[in-house]
CSV table of C-alpha atoms in Angstrom, one decimal:
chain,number,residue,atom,x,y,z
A,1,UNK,CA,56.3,33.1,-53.2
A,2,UNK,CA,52.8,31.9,-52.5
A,3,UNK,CA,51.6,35.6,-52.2
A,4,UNK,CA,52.8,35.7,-56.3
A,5,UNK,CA,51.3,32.6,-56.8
A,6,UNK,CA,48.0,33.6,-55.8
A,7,UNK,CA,48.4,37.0,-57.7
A,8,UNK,CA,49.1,35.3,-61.2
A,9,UNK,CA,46.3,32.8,-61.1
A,10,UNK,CA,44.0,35.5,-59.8
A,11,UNK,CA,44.7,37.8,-62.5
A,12,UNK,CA,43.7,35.0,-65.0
A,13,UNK,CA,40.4,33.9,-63.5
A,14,UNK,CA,39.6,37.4,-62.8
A,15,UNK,CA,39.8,38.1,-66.7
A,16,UNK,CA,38.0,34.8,-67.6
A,17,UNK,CA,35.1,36.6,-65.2
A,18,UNK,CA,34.7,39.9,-67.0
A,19,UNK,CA,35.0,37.7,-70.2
A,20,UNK,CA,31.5,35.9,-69.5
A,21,UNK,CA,29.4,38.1,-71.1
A,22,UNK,CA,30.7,37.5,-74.0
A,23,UNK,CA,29.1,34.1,-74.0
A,24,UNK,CA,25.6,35.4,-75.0
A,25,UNK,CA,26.9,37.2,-78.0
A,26,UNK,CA,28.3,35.1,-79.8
A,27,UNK,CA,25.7,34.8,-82.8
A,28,UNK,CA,24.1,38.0,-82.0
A,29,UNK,CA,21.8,39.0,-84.5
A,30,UNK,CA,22.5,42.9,-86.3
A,31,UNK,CA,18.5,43.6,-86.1
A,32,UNK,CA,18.6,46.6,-83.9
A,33,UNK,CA,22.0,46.9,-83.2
A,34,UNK,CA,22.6,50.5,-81.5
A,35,UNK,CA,26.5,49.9,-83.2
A,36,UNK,CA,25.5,49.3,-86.4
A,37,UNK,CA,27.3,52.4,-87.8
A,38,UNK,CA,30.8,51.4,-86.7
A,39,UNK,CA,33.2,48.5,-87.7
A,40,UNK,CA,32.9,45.2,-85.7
A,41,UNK,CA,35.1,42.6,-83.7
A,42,UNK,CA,34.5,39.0,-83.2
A,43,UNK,CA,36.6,39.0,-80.2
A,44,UNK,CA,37.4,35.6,-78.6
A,45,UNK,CA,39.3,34.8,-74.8
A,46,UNK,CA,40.5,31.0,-75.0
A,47,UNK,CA,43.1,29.3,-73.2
A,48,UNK,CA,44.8,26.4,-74.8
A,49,UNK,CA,47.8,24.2,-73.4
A,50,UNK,CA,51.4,24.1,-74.3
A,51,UNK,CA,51.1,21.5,-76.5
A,52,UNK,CA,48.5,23.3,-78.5
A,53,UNK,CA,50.0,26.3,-79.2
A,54,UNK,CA,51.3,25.0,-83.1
A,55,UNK,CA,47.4,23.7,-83.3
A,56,UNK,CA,46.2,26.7,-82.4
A,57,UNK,CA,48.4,28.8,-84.3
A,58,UNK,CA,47.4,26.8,-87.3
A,59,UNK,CA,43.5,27.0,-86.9
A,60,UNK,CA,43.5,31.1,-86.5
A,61,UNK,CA,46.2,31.1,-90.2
A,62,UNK,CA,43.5,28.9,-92.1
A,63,UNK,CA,40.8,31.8,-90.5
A,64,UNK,CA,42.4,34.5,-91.9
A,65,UNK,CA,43.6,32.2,-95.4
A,66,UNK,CA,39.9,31.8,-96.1
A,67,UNK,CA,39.1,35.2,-94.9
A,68,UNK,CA,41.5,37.2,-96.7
A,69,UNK,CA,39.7,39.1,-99.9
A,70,UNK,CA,36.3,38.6,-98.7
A,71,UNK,CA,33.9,41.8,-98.7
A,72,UNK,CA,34.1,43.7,-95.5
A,73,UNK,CA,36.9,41.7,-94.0
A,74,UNK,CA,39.6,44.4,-92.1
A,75,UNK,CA,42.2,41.8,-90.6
A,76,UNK,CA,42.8,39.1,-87.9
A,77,UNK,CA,45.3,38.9,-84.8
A,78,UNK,CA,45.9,36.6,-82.4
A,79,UNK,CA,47.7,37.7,-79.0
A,80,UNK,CA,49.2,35.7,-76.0
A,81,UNK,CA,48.9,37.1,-72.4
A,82,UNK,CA,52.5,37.6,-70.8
A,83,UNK,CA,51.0,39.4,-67.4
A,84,UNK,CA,48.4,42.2,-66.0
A,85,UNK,CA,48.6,45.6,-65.1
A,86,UNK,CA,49.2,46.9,-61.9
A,87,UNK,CA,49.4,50.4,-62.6
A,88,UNK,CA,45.7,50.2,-63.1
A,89,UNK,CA,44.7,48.5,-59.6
A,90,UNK,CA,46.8,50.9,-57.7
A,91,UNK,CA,49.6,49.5,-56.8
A,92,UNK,CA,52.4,51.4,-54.7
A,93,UNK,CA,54.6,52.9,-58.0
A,94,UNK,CA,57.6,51.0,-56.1
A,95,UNK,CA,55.7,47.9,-57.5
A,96,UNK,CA,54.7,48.8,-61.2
A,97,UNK,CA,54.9,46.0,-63.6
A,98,UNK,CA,56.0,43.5,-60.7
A,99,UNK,CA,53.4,41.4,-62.8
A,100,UNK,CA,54.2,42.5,-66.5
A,101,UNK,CA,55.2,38.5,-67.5
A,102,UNK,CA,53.6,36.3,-65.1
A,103,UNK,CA,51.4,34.7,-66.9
A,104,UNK,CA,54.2,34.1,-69.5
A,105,UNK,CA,56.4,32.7,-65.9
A,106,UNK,CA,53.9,30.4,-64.8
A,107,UNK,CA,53.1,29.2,-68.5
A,108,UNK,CA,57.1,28.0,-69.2
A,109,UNK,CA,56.6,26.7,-64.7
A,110,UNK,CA,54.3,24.7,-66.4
A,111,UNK,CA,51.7,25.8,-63.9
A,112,UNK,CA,49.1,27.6,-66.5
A,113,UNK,CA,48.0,27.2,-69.8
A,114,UNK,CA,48.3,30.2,-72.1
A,115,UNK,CA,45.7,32.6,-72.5
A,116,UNK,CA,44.9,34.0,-76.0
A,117,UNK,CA,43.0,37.0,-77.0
A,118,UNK,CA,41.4,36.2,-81.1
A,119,UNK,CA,39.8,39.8,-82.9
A,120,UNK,CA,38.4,39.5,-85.9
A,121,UNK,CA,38.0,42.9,-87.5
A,122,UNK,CA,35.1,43.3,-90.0
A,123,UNK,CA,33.9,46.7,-91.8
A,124,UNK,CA,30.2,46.5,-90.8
A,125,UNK,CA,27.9,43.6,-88.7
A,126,UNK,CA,26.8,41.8,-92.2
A,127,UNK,CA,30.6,41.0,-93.2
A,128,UNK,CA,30.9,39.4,-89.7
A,129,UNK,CA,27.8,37.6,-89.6
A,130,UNK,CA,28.8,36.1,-93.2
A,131,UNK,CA,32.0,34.9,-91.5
A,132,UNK,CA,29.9,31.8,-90.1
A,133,UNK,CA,32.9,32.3,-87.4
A,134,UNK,CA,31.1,30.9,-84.5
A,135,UNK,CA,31.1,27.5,-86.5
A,136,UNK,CA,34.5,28.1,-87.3
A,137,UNK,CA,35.5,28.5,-83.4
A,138,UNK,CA,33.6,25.0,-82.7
A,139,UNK,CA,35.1,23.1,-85.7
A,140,UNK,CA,38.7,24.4,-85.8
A,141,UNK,CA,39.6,25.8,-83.0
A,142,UNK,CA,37.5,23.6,-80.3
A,143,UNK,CA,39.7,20.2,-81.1
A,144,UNK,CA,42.9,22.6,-80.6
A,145,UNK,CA,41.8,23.1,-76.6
A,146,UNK,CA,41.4,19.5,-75.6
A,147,UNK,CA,43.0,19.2,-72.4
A,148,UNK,CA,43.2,16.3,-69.9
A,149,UNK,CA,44.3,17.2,-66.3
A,150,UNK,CA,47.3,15.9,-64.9
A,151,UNK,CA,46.9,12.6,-63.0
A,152,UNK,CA,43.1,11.9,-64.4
A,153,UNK,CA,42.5,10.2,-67.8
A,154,UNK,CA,39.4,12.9,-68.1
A,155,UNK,CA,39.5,14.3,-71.3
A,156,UNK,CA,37.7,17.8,-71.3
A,157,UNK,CA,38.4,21.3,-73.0
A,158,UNK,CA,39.0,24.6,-72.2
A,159,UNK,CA,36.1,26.6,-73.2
A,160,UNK,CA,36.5,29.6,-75.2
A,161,UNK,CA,34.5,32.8,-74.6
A,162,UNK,CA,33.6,34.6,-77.8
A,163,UNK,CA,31.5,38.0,-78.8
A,164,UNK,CA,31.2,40.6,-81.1
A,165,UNK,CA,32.1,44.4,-80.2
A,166,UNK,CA,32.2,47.4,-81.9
A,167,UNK,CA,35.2,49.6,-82.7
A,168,UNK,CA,33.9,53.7,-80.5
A,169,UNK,CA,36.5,55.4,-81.4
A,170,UNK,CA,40.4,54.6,-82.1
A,171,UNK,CA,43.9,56.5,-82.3
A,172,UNK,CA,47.3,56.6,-83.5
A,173,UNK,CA,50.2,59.0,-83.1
A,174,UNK,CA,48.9,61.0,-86.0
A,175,UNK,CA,45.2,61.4,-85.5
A,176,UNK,CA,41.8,60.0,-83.9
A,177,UNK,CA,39.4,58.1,-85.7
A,178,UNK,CA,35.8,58.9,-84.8
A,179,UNK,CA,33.9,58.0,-88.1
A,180,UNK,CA,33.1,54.4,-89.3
A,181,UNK,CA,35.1,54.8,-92.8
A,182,UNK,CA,38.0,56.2,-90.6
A,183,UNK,CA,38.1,53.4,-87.8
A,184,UNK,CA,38.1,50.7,-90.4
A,185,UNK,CA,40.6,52.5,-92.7
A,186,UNK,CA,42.3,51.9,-89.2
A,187,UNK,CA,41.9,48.4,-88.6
A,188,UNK,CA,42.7,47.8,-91.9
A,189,UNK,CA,46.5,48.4,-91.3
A,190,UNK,CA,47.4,47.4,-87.8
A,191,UNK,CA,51.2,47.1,-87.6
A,192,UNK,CA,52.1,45.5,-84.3
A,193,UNK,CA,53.1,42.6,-86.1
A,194,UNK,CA,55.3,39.5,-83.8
A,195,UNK,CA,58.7,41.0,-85.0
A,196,UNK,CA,58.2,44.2,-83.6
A,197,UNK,CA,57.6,43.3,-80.2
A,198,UNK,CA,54.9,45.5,-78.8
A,199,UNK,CA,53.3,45.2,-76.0
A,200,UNK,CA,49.8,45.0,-75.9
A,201,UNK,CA,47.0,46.1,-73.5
A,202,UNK,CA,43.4,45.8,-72.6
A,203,UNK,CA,41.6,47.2,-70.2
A,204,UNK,CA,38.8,45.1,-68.9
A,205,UNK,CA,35.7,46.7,-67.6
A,206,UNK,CA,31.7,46.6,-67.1
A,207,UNK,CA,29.4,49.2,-66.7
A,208,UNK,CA,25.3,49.1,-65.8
A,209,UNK,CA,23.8,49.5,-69.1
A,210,UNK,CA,21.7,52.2,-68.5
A,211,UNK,CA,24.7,54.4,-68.2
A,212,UNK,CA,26.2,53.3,-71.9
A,213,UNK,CA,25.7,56.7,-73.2
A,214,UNK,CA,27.0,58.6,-70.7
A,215,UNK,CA,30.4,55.8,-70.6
A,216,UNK,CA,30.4,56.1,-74.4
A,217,UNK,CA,29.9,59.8,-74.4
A,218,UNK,CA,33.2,59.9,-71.7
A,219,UNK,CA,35.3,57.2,-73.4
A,220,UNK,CA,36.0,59.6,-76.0
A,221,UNK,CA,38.0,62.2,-74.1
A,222,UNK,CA,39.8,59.5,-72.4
A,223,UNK,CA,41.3,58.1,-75.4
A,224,UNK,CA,42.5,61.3,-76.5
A,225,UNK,CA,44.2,61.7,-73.7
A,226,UNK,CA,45.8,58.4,-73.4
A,227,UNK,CA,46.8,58.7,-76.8
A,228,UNK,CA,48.4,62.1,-76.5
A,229,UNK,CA,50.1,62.9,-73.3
A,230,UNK,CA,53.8,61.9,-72.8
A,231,UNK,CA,56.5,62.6,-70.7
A,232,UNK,CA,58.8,64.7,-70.4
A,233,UNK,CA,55.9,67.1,-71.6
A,234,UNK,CA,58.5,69.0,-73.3
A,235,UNK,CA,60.2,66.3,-75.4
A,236,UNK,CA,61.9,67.3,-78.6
A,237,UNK,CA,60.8,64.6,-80.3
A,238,UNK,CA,56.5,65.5,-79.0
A,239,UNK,CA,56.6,61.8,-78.3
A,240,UNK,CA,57.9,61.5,-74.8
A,241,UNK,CA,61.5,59.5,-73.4
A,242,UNK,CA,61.1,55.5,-73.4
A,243,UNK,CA,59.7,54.3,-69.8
A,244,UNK,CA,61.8,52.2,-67.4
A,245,UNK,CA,61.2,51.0,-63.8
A,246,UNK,CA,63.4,54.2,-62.6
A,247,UNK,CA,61.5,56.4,-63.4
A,248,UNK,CA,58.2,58.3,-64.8
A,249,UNK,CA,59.2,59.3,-68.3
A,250,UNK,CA,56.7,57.2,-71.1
A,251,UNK,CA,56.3,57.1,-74.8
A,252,UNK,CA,53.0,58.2,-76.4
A,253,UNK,CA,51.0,55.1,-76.8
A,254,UNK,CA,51.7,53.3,-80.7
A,255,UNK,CA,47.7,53.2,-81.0
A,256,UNK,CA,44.3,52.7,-78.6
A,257,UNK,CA,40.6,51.7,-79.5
A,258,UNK,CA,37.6,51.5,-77.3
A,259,UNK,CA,35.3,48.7,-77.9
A,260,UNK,CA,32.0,48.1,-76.7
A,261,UNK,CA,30.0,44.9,-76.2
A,262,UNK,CA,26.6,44.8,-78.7
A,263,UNK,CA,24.7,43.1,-76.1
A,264,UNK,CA,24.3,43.0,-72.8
A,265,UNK,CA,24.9,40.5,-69.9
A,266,UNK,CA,21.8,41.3,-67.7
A,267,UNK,CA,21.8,44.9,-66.5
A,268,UNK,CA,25.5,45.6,-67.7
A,269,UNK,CA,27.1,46.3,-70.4
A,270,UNK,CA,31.1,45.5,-71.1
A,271,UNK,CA,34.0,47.6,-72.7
A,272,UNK,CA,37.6,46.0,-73.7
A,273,UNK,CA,40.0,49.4,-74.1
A,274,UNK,CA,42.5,48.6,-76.5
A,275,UNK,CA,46.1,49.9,-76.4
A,276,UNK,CA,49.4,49.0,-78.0
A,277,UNK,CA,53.1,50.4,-76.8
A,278,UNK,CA,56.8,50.4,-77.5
A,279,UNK,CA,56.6,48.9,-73.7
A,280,UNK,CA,55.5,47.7,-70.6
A,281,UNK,CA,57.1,50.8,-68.5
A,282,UNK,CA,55.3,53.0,-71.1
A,283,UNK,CA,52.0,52.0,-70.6
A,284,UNK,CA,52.5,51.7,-65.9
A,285,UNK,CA,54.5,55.6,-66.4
A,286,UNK,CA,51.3,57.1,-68.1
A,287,UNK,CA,48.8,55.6,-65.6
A,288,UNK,CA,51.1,57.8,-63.6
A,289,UNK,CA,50.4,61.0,-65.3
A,290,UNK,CA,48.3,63.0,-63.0
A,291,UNK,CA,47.0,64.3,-66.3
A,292,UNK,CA,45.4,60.5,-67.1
A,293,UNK,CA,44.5,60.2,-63.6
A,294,UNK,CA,42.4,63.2,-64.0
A,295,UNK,CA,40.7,61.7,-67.2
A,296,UNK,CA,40.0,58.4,-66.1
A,297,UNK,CA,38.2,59.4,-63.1
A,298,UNK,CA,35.5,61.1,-65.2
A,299,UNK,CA,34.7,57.2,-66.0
A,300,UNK,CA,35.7,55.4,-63.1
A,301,UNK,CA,32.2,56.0,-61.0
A,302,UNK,CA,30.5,54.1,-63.7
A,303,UNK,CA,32.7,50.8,-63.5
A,304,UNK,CA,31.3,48.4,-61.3
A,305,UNK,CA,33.5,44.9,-63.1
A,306,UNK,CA,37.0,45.7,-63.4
A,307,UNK,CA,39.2,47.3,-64.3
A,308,UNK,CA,41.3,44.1,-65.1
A,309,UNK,CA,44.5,45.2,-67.9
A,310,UNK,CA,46.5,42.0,-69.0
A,311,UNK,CA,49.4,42.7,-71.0
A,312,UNK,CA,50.0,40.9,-74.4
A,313,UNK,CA,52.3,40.0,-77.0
A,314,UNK,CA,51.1,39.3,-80.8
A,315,UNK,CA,51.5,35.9,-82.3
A,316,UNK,CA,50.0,36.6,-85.9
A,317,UNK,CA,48.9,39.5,-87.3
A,318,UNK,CA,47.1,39.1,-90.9
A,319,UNK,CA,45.7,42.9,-92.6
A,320,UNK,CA,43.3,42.6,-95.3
A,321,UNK,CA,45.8,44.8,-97.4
């Protein structure tokens, strides 16, 4: 279908767009950080061809082998993108999670390379800085994203996007974490390891900068509301009845984080909401939820980038514990 076609690569330039700002932040500095009080992500988008993936796999293991024990390091996962949302752009419900694997499709079709999302957790901005991960990223991970086009003898590379964001606010089925301590006592001991086979998601989005307070004093109520609504609302079990494409019954989510960009890109400012859950038809049911509807449109006049929400499955999860 060249209608599908045009849908999956769209998806993944769309979400190498909203991933530009992160450019700038790569080494940003922690003088005058407005985050400096919460726990901190080096967050890197990369994309990296099938014969890379062992390469890759390898460079992010030594990371977290010479990372592991270090003061204020929190843990390190790498994820592959399967697919995107289309819950969150709208779609008809008759078409929810028509895209949930495409990416993962047109990888094996040999028609794209994967997409990888890197976050390095760290307690404060100091740990991260002492990382030196930016050299890392040029030095081991760089030589894994040579690529030479089909048909060319052009030997280029994929060029990663990397940035540091901080950890708002963060949830689990038990509680929210709105302190520093708490949010990094959280990070500290993620468990959507490969062999369970969550499903990861992350809401892409941008907002005008001048409006960060009132996003980040929004975001909050949104999160608690993600992380707490299920359906049937009266399930035994308070969690909710596992999602399928037949209907609008979902899971409570396994955990969600909001993350915020330390700096800028011009006039705007960009978020990556974080989410992991037992499954796909979880995560397209709640966007269902009038009740989630109704929370997310307290936020949605300040996006102006986005919302772009590509699904992912982990590849290697590391905790500091």
């Amino acid at each position: 279908m060249k209608r599908r076609r045009f849908l999956i690569a769209g998806a993944t330039a769309t979400v190498a767009a909203l991933g530009a700002p992160l450019l700038r932040s790569a080494q940003a500095a922690t003088a005058g950080n407005p985050y400096g009080g919460f726990p901190v992500s080096y967050v890197a988008e990369f994309r990296a061809t099938a014969p890379h993936k062992e390469a890759v796999t390898r460079a992010v293991q030594g990371l977290a082998t010479r990372l592991k024990g270090t003061p204020g390091f929190l843990g390190i996962t790498l994820k592959q993108m399967v697919g995107t949302s289309t819950m969150v752009k709208n779609y008809p419900p008759q078409y929810k999670g028509i895209l949930a694997d495409a990416n993962e499709q047109a990888v094996q079709e040999g028609r794209l390379p994967y997409s990888f999302l890197l976050l390095v957790r760290f307690a404060d901005p100091a740990a991260l800085q002492g990382a030196k991960l930016a050299d890392w990223l040029h030095s081991a991970l760089a030589p894994a994203l040579a690529f030479t086009p089909p048909g060319t003898s052009e030997h280029t590379q994929l060029l990663p996007l990397a940035g540091i964001y901080a950890s708002l606010i963060a949830g689990d089925r038990k509680e929210i974490f709105s302190t520093g301590a708490a949010i990094a006592r959280f990070l500290a001991h993620q468990d959507d390891t490969p062999e369970r086979k969550l499903v990861t998601v992350v809401n892409h989005v941008m907002v005008p900068d001048k409006d960060h307070a009132l996003v980040e004093a929004k975001v909050g109520p949104l999160l608690k509301v993600a992380q707490n609504t299920f359906e049937p609302k009266d399930d035994a079990n308070g969690i909710g009845q596992p999602g399928d494409r037949d209907n609008r019954d979902y899971r409570k989510a396994m955990s969600t984080e909001i993350l915020a960009n330390t700096e800028t890109c011009g006039s705007l400012r960009s978020y990556l909401m974080h989410g992991v859950w037992e499954s796909v038809w979880d995560h397209e049911n709640s966007h269902l939820d009038p009740r989630f509807q109704h929370a997310f449109l307290q936020l949605a006049p300040y996006i102006v980038v986005g919302p772009v929400e590509p699904f992912y499955q982990t590849w290697f999860l590391e905790n500091r514990a």
